[in-house]
Amino acid sequence: MAEINLHQLLPYGDTTQDGAVQLSFTLPVEPSAKAREAATQLVRSWGFFDVKIAHMSSIGVGYAFFVVMARTEKSIDYPKVEAPQLDLQKRDYKEIDKKILQEVKRPIRLVGATTGFDAHTVGLDAILNMKGFDGDIGLERYKGFKVVNMGSQVPTEELIDRAVKENADAILLSKVVSQKDIHIHDMRDLIAQLKKRGLENRFVLVVGGPRVTHKLALELGYDAGFTIGSRPSDVANFLYEKMVEKKNGKTKK
Ligand code: B12
């Protein structure tokens, strides 16, 4: 295997460190020779070279879709990249359930919802519903959790009201739509509304969604963020560890 310079890490296509990337985008013009040339020039103007239009097709009247191969010389100093990640010991459902009942000594109370305009429920359900996701059973099936799943398009205030009413330990927010950064807006809204009511330290705050990273979640004031591929047992394990941490007074919340 070719030696890789991690201080000047480049994308890989045909040969290591060749800087090859594949891009896809849509231009609001009909596909044509002119559209193809425009896409080529556009990608070159972004600093790429060896630009090849691999695919151009109509994507509705007045729109052309492109897949483009190109190369870049811009590299990244990989050792300098910092990205927080949850470093939890892997445990399965039975072990987590047993530990919660032994150490927390009662079910952990959860209230989950998708807020704002977002109607996507599949991600939240994958974590909370009995059947779970990817062969990993959902939190409703654990004896160690009491789950209220409020579904989608829940106003932030109602989510907080319900969490207060249920005396919840944690709020689980799902944000799937990210157009115009609406997921960030709605994540901030929950934090702001909690602060307004003096509840900012009351709940463990967990957020999930395809454009959510743990880094983003921490930056916005959440305790954890879960992205694509997250499994219910990952979330269960985090909640268990956080509750034990709280119980032992190792956290401000
Ligand atoms: C199914 C679907 C729908 C269904 C939703 C049905 C339902 N009941 O959920 C319907 C048809 C209603 C729909 C509507 C729309 N959709 Co839609 N939809 C999808 C689709 C195809 C799949 C989403 C999904 O279910 N994924 C499977 C789940 C399991 O994955 P997940 O959500 O990422 O969840 C995982 C993690 O993210 C995480 N997670 C998620 N939530 C939470 C919460 C917590 C607490 C935790 C811990 C973890 C966690 O754990 C999950 C398991 O690993 C995606 C495209 C795609 N392939 O992803 C588009 C997509 C999300 N939709 C999109 C859009 C634009 C829309 C509409 C705006 C379309 C329109 N113009 O009307 C509307 C919006 C309606 C609204 N008001 O929100 C875009 C979003 C683009 C963007 N950047 O925001 C996508 C990406 C499609 C696309 N490429 O354009 N959609």
Short mmCIF file of C-alpha atoms and ligand atoms in Angstrom, two decimals:
data_model
loop_
_atom_site.label_atom_id
_atom_site.label_comp_id
_atom_site.label_asym_id
_atom_site.label_seq_id
_atom_site.Cartn_x
_atom_site.Cartn_y
_atom_site.Cartn_z
CA MET A 1 0.00 0.00 0.00
CA ALA A 2 1.32 3.46 -0.93
CA GLU A 3 2.48 5.60 1.98
CA ILE A 4 -0.02 8.32 2.76
CA ASN A 5 1.08 11.76 3.91
CA LEU A 6 -1.54 12.47 6.57
CA HIS A 7 -0.37 16.09 6.82
CA GLN A 8 -1.36 16.64 3.19
CA LEU A 9 -4.32 14.33 2.88
CA LEU A 10 -6.05 14.38 -0.51
CA PRO A 11 -9.11 12.60 -1.91
CA TYR A 12 -8.44 9.30 -3.65
CA GLY A 13 -9.88 8.25 -7.04
CA ASP A 14 -7.71 6.15 -9.38
CA THR A 15 -4.38 6.46 -7.57
CA THR A 16 -3.58 7.41 -3.98
CA GLN A 17 -3.38 11.16 -3.37
CA ASP A 18 -4.61 12.00 -6.91
CA GLY A 19 -7.13 14.51 -5.53
CA ALA A 20 -10.00 13.03 -7.58
CA VAL A 21 -13.53 13.98 -6.54
CA GLN A 22 -17.04 13.38 -7.83
CA LEU A 23 -19.52 16.24 -7.58
CA SER A 24 -23.18 16.41 -8.43
CA PHE A 25 -25.38 19.46 -8.82
CA THR A 26 -28.29 20.91 -10.75
CA LEU A 27 -28.32 24.05 -12.91
CA PRO A 28 -31.63 25.76 -13.60
CA VAL A 29 -31.22 25.56 -17.43
CA GLU A 30 -32.13 22.94 -20.06
CA PRO A 31 -29.41 20.31 -20.78
CA SER A 32 -27.42 21.37 -23.88
CA ALA A 33 -23.86 21.76 -25.16
CA LYS A 34 -23.89 25.24 -23.64
CA ALA A 35 -25.10 23.92 -20.27
CA ARG A 36 -22.33 21.29 -20.31
CA GLU A 37 -19.68 23.94 -21.03
CA ALA A 38 -21.16 26.20 -18.34
CA ALA A 39 -20.95 23.38 -15.77
CA THR A 40 -17.32 22.70 -16.77
CA GLN A 41 -16.33 26.36 -16.44
CA LEU A 42 -18.20 26.66 -13.14
CA VAL A 43 -16.35 23.72 -11.60
CA ARG A 44 -13.00 25.07 -12.88
CA SER A 45 -13.82 28.43 -11.30
CA TRP A 46 -14.09 26.62 -7.94
CA GLY A 47 -10.39 25.69 -8.24
CA PHE A 48 -10.75 22.16 -9.65
CA PHE A 49 -8.81 20.91 -12.70
CA ASP A 50 -9.17 17.90 -15.07
CA VAL A 51 -12.90 18.63 -15.09
CA LYS A 52 -14.99 15.98 -16.91
CA ILE A 53 -18.78 15.95 -17.15
CA ALA A 54 -19.57 12.29 -16.51
CA HIS A 55 -23.34 12.73 -16.74
CA MET A 56 -25.84 15.40 -17.83
CA SER A 57 -29.58 14.80 -17.91
CA SER A 58 -32.89 16.61 -17.66
CA ILE A 59 -34.29 16.78 -14.16
CA GLY A 60 -37.64 18.39 -14.90
CA VAL A 61 -38.43 21.16 -17.38
CA GLY A 62 -35.72 23.84 -17.31
CA TYR A 63 -33.25 21.93 -15.08
CA ALA A 64 -30.07 20.02 -15.92
CA PHE A 65 -28.47 17.56 -13.52
CA PHE A 66 -24.70 16.96 -13.65
CA VAL A 67 -22.27 14.42 -12.26
CA VAL A 68 -18.75 15.75 -12.63
CA MET A 69 -15.33 14.19 -12.09
CA ALA A 70 -12.54 16.63 -11.25
CA ARG A 71 -9.33 16.97 -9.27
CA THR A 72 -8.13 19.25 -6.53
CA GLU A 73 -4.74 20.12 -5.05
CA LYS A 74 -6.23 21.33 -1.78
CA SER A 75 -5.25 18.97 1.01
CA ILE A 76 -5.98 18.77 4.75
CA ASP A 77 -3.62 18.36 7.70
CA TYR A 78 -5.44 15.35 9.12
CA PRO A 79 -3.71 15.12 12.55
CA LYS A 80 -4.78 18.72 13.23
CA VAL A 81 -8.49 18.00 12.65
CA GLU A 82 -10.55 17.98 15.83
CA ALA A 83 -13.96 16.33 15.99
CA PRO A 84 -15.50 15.32 19.31
CA GLN A 85 -17.04 11.88 19.31
CA LEU A 86 -18.94 9.87 21.87
CA ASP A 87 -16.53 7.31 23.19
CA LEU A 88 -18.80 4.83 24.86
CA GLN A 89 -18.18 1.24 25.78
CA LYS A 90 -20.39 -0.96 23.54
CA ARG A 91 -23.19 -2.70 25.42
CA ASP A 92 -26.22 -4.60 24.19
CA TYR A 93 -29.84 -4.08 25.15
CA LYS A 94 -29.93 -6.63 27.97
CA GLU A 95 -26.77 -5.31 29.59
CA ILE A 96 -27.87 -1.67 29.40
CA ASP A 97 -31.32 -2.53 30.75
CA LYS A 98 -29.83 -4.44 33.67
CA LYS A 99 -27.39 -1.64 34.47
CA ILE A 100 -30.09 1.05 34.41
CA LEU A 101 -32.29 -0.89 36.81
CA GLN A 102 -29.32 -1.69 39.09
CA GLU A 103 -27.65 1.72 39.09
CA VAL A 104 -30.34 4.30 38.26
CA LYS A 105 -32.88 2.09 40.06
CA ARG A 106 -35.85 3.33 38.04
CA PRO A 107 -36.75 3.76 34.36
CA ILE A 108 -35.21 6.81 32.68
CA ARG A 109 -38.04 9.06 31.48
CA LEU A 110 -37.78 10.29 27.88
CA VAL A 111 -39.85 12.67 25.78
CA GLY A 112 -39.08 12.78 22.06
CA ALA A 113 -40.38 14.78 19.10
CA THR A 114 -39.63 16.32 15.77
CA THR A 115 -40.29 20.04 16.03
CA GLY A 116 -41.26 22.90 13.73
CA PHE A 117 -42.17 22.21 10.11
CA ASP A 118 -40.34 18.87 10.05
CA ALA A 119 -42.72 15.94 9.37
CA HIS A 120 -40.06 13.20 9.19
CA THR A 121 -40.73 10.62 11.90
CA VAL A 122 -38.85 7.55 10.66
CA GLY A 123 -35.53 8.49 12.29
CA LEU A 124 -37.02 9.22 15.71
CA ASP A 125 -39.21 6.11 15.50
CA ALA A 126 -36.17 4.03 14.58
CA ILE A 127 -34.67 4.96 17.93
CA LEU A 128 -37.80 4.93 20.08
CA ASN A 129 -40.28 2.41 18.64
CA MET A 130 -40.36 -1.18 19.95
CA LYS A 131 -39.12 -2.65 16.66
CA GLY A 132 -36.05 -0.38 16.57
CA PHE A 133 -33.65 -0.25 13.64
CA ASP A 134 -31.15 -2.51 11.91
CA GLY A 135 -31.91 -5.45 14.21
CA ASP A 136 -31.36 -3.28 17.29
CA ILE A 137 -34.52 -2.99 19.39
CA GLY A 138 -35.97 0.42 20.22
CA LEU A 139 -36.01 2.15 23.60
CA GLU A 140 -39.74 1.49 24.18
CA ARG A 141 -38.86 -2.19 24.54
CA TYR A 142 -36.40 -1.59 27.40
CA LYS A 143 -37.64 -1.87 30.96
CA GLY A 144 -35.13 0.86 31.77
CA PHE A 145 -36.90 3.57 29.75
CA LYS A 146 -40.33 5.18 29.93
CA VAL A 147 -40.84 6.71 26.50
CA VAL A 148 -43.25 9.40 25.30
CA ASN A 149 -42.99 9.85 21.54
CA MET A 150 -44.90 13.00 20.56
CA GLY A 151 -44.39 12.48 16.80
CA SER A 152 -43.74 15.23 14.29
CA GLN A 153 -44.38 18.98 13.82
CA VAL A 154 -44.57 19.52 17.57
CA PRO A 155 -44.17 23.19 18.62
CA THR A 156 -41.07 23.60 20.80
CA GLU A 157 -43.17 24.99 23.70
CA GLU A 158 -45.38 21.87 23.67
CA LEU A 159 -42.35 19.60 23.75
CA ILE A 160 -41.04 21.43 26.82
CA ASP A 161 -44.50 21.44 28.48
CA ARG A 162 -44.72 17.69 28.02
CA ALA A 163 -41.20 17.09 29.30
CA VAL A 164 -42.06 19.08 32.43
CA LYS A 165 -45.38 17.25 32.85
CA GLU A 166 -43.73 13.84 32.54
CA ASN A 167 -40.88 14.91 34.85
CA ALA A 168 -38.61 13.74 32.04
CA ASP A 169 -34.93 13.08 32.49
CA ALA A 170 -34.14 13.71 28.83
CA ILE A 171 -35.56 15.43 25.76
CA LEU A 172 -34.90 13.70 22.43
CA LEU A 173 -35.16 16.03 19.46
CA SER A 174 -35.16 14.85 15.86
CA LYS A 175 -34.26 17.20 13.00
CA VAL A 176 -34.24 15.77 9.47
CA VAL A 177 -34.99 18.66 7.11
CA SER A 178 -31.97 20.94 6.86
CA GLN A 179 -33.00 23.28 4.03
CA LYS A 180 -31.84 26.83 4.79
CA ASP A 181 -30.34 25.45 8.04
CA ILE A 182 -33.81 25.03 9.57
CA HIS A 183 -32.45 22.17 11.72
CA ILE A 184 -29.98 24.56 13.35
CA HIS A 185 -32.69 27.19 13.84
CA ASP A 186 -34.97 24.65 15.54
CA MET A 187 -32.15 23.21 17.65
CA ARG A 188 -31.36 26.75 18.85
CA ASP A 189 -35.05 27.39 19.48
CA LEU A 190 -35.27 24.53 21.98
CA ILE A 191 -32.24 25.82 23.89
CA ALA A 192 -33.59 29.40 23.84
CA GLN A 193 -37.06 28.38 25.05
CA LEU A 194 -35.56 26.27 27.84
CA LYS A 195 -33.40 29.22 28.94
CA LYS A 196 -36.42 31.53 28.90
CA ARG A 197 -38.12 29.20 31.37
CA GLY A 198 -35.02 28.68 33.53
CA LEU A 199 -34.92 25.01 32.48
CA GLU A 200 -31.59 24.96 30.62
CA ASN A 201 -30.00 22.58 33.13
CA ARG A 202 -33.11 20.53 33.83
CA PHE A 203 -32.94 17.88 31.07
CA VAL A 204 -30.35 15.80 29.31
CA LEU A 205 -30.61 17.07 25.73
CA VAL A 206 -30.14 14.67 22.83
CA VAL A 207 -30.58 15.55 19.17
CA GLY A 208 -30.45 13.37 16.09
CA GLY A 209 -30.76 13.60 12.32
CA PRO A 210 -28.85 13.10 9.08
CA ARG A 211 -27.19 16.54 9.19
CA VAL A 212 -26.60 16.49 12.95
CA THR A 213 -23.10 15.80 14.23
CA HIS A 214 -21.99 15.38 17.81
CA LYS A 215 -19.78 18.45 17.27
CA LEU A 216 -22.71 20.60 16.14
CA ALA A 217 -24.86 19.35 19.02
CA LEU A 218 -22.19 20.27 21.60
CA GLU A 219 -21.69 23.70 20.01
CA LEU A 220 -25.39 24.46 20.31
CA GLY A 221 -25.67 23.34 23.94
CA TYR A 222 -26.83 19.73 23.65
CA ASP A 223 -25.30 16.80 25.51
CA ALA A 224 -25.07 14.55 22.46
CA GLY A 225 -25.78 14.41 18.75
CA PHE A 226 -26.53 11.25 16.76
CA THR A 227 -26.30 11.08 12.99
CA ILE A 228 -27.13 8.62 10.16
CA GLY A 229 -26.68 4.99 11.16
CA SER A 230 -27.10 5.61 14.90
CA ARG A 231 -28.65 2.64 16.65
CA PRO A 232 -31.07 2.62 19.60
CA SER A 233 -28.52 0.85 21.81
CA ASP A 234 -25.99 3.68 21.14
CA VAL A 235 -28.55 6.19 22.40
CA ALA A 236 -29.59 3.94 25.31
CA ASN A 237 -25.98 3.51 26.36
CA PHE A 238 -25.34 7.26 26.25
CA LEU A 239 -28.46 7.98 28.32
CA TYR A 240 -27.52 5.33 30.87
CA GLU A 241 -23.97 6.70 31.24
CA LYS A 242 -25.22 10.30 31.46
CA MET A 243 -27.74 9.41 34.16
CA VAL A 244 -25.07 7.64 36.22
CA GLU A 245 -22.77 10.66 35.75
CA LYS A 246 -25.56 12.96 36.97
CA LYS A 247 -26.30 10.70 39.91
CA ASN A 248 -22.65 10.80 40.92
CA GLY A 249 -22.64 14.59 40.62
CA LYS A 250 -20.03 14.60 37.85
CA THR A 251 -22.05 16.90 35.62
CA LYS A 252 -23.64 20.33 36.02
CA LYS A 253 -26.99 19.11 34.68
C1 B12 B 1 -39.30 9.25 4.01
C2 B12 B 1 -39.03 10.69 3.59
C3 B12 B 1 -40.10 11.58 3.61
C4 B12 B 1 -41.49 11.18 4.11
C5 B12 B 1 -41.47 11.23 5.64
C6 B12 B 1 -42.42 10.21 6.24
C7 B12 B 1 -42.23 10.11 7.69
N1 B12 B 1 -43.30 9.77 8.36
O1 B12 B 1 -41.15 10.32 8.23
C8 B12 B 1 -42.37 12.31 3.46
C9 B12 B 1 -42.86 11.85 2.11
C10 B12 B 1 -43.55 12.80 4.28
C11 B12 B 1 -41.33 13.42 3.23
C12 B12 B 1 -41.64 14.73 3.07
C13 B12 B 1 -40.72 15.73 2.75
N2 B12 B 1 -39.41 15.54 2.55
CO1 B12 B 1 -38.48 13.88 2.88
N3 B12 B 1 -37.46 12.32 2.84
C14 B12 B 1 -37.73 11.09 3.17
C15 B12 B 1 -36.50 10.21 2.89
C16 B12 B 1 -36.75 9.48 1.57
C17 B12 B 1 -36.13 9.17 3.94
C18 B12 B 1 -35.97 9.73 5.37
C19 B12 B 1 -35.91 8.55 6.30
O2 B12 B 1 -36.93 8.09 6.74
N4 B12 B 1 -34.70 8.02 6.54
C20 B12 B 1 -34.50 6.81 7.36
C21 B12 B 1 -34.18 7.17 8.81
C22 B12 B 1 -34.02 5.89 9.62
O3 B12 B 1 -32.94 7.86 8.79
P1 B12 B 1 -32.73 9.24 9.56
O4 B12 B 1 -33.92 10.10 9.50
O5 B12 B 1 -31.43 9.82 9.12
O6 B12 B 1 -32.57 8.77 11.10
C23 B12 B 1 -31.40 8.18 11.62
C24 B12 B 1 -30.41 9.20 12.19
O7 B12 B 1 -30.39 10.43 11.51
C25 B12 B 1 -30.76 9.31 13.62
N5 B12 B 1 -31.85 10.13 14.09
C26 B12 B 1 -32.85 10.78 13.45
N6 B12 B 1 -33.64 11.40 14.32
C27 B12 B 1 -33.16 11.16 15.55
C28 B12 B 1 -33.58 11.60 16.80
C29 B12 B 1 -32.87 11.21 17.94
C30 B12 B 1 -33.33 11.67 19.28
C31 B12 B 1 -31.73 10.39 17.80
C32 B12 B 1 -30.97 9.97 18.99
C33 B12 B 1 -31.29 9.94 16.55
C34 B12 B 1 -32.03 10.34 15.43
O8 B12 B 1 -31.09 7.95 13.93
C35 B12 B 1 -31.81 7.38 12.83
C36 B12 B 1 -31.40 5.92 12.77
O9 B12 B 1 -30.04 5.80 12.53
C37 B12 B 1 -35.36 11.28 2.77
C38 B12 B 1 -34.22 10.93 1.81
C39 B12 B 1 -33.27 9.96 2.40
N7 B12 B 1 -32.97 8.94 1.65
O10 B12 B 1 -32.83 10.13 3.55
C40 B12 B 1 -36.14 12.50 2.30
C41 B12 B 1 -35.64 13.89 2.69
C42 B12 B 1 -35.23 13.90 4.15
N8 B12 B 1 -36.83 14.72 2.50
C43 B12 B 1 -36.57 15.87 2.02
C44 B12 B 1 -37.52 16.87 1.72
C45 B12 B 1 -37.00 18.13 1.05
C46 B12 B 1 -38.86 16.70 2.02
C47 B12 B 1 -39.98 17.70 1.74
C48 B12 B 1 -39.66 19.16 2.06
C49 B12 B 1 -40.40 17.50 0.26
C50 B12 B 1 -41.41 18.52 -0.23
N9 B12 B 1 -40.93 19.45 -1.05
O11 B12 B 1 -42.54 18.45 0.15
C51 B12 B 1 -41.12 17.15 2.61
C52 B12 B 1 -41.08 17.81 3.97
C53 B12 B 1 -42.29 17.61 4.77
C54 B12 B 1 -42.11 18.25 6.10
N10 B12 B 1 -43.01 19.14 6.44
O12 B12 B 1 -41.16 17.93 6.80
C55 B12 B 1 -35.08 16.08 1.79
C56 B12 B 1 -34.43 16.97 2.84
C57 B12 B 1 -33.38 17.84 2.20
C58 B12 B 1 -32.80 18.80 3.17
N11 B12 B 1 -31.58 19.16 2.94
O13 B12 B 1 -33.41 19.21 4.10
C59 B12 B 1 -34.58 14.59 1.76
C60 B12 B 1 -33.13 14.40 2.20
C61 B12 B 1 -34.77 14.11 0.28
C62 B12 B 1 -33.90 14.90 -0.69
N12 B12 B 1 -32.72 14.42 -1.02
O14 B12 B 1 -34.27 15.93 -1.15
N13 B12 B 1 -40.07 12.89 3.24
#
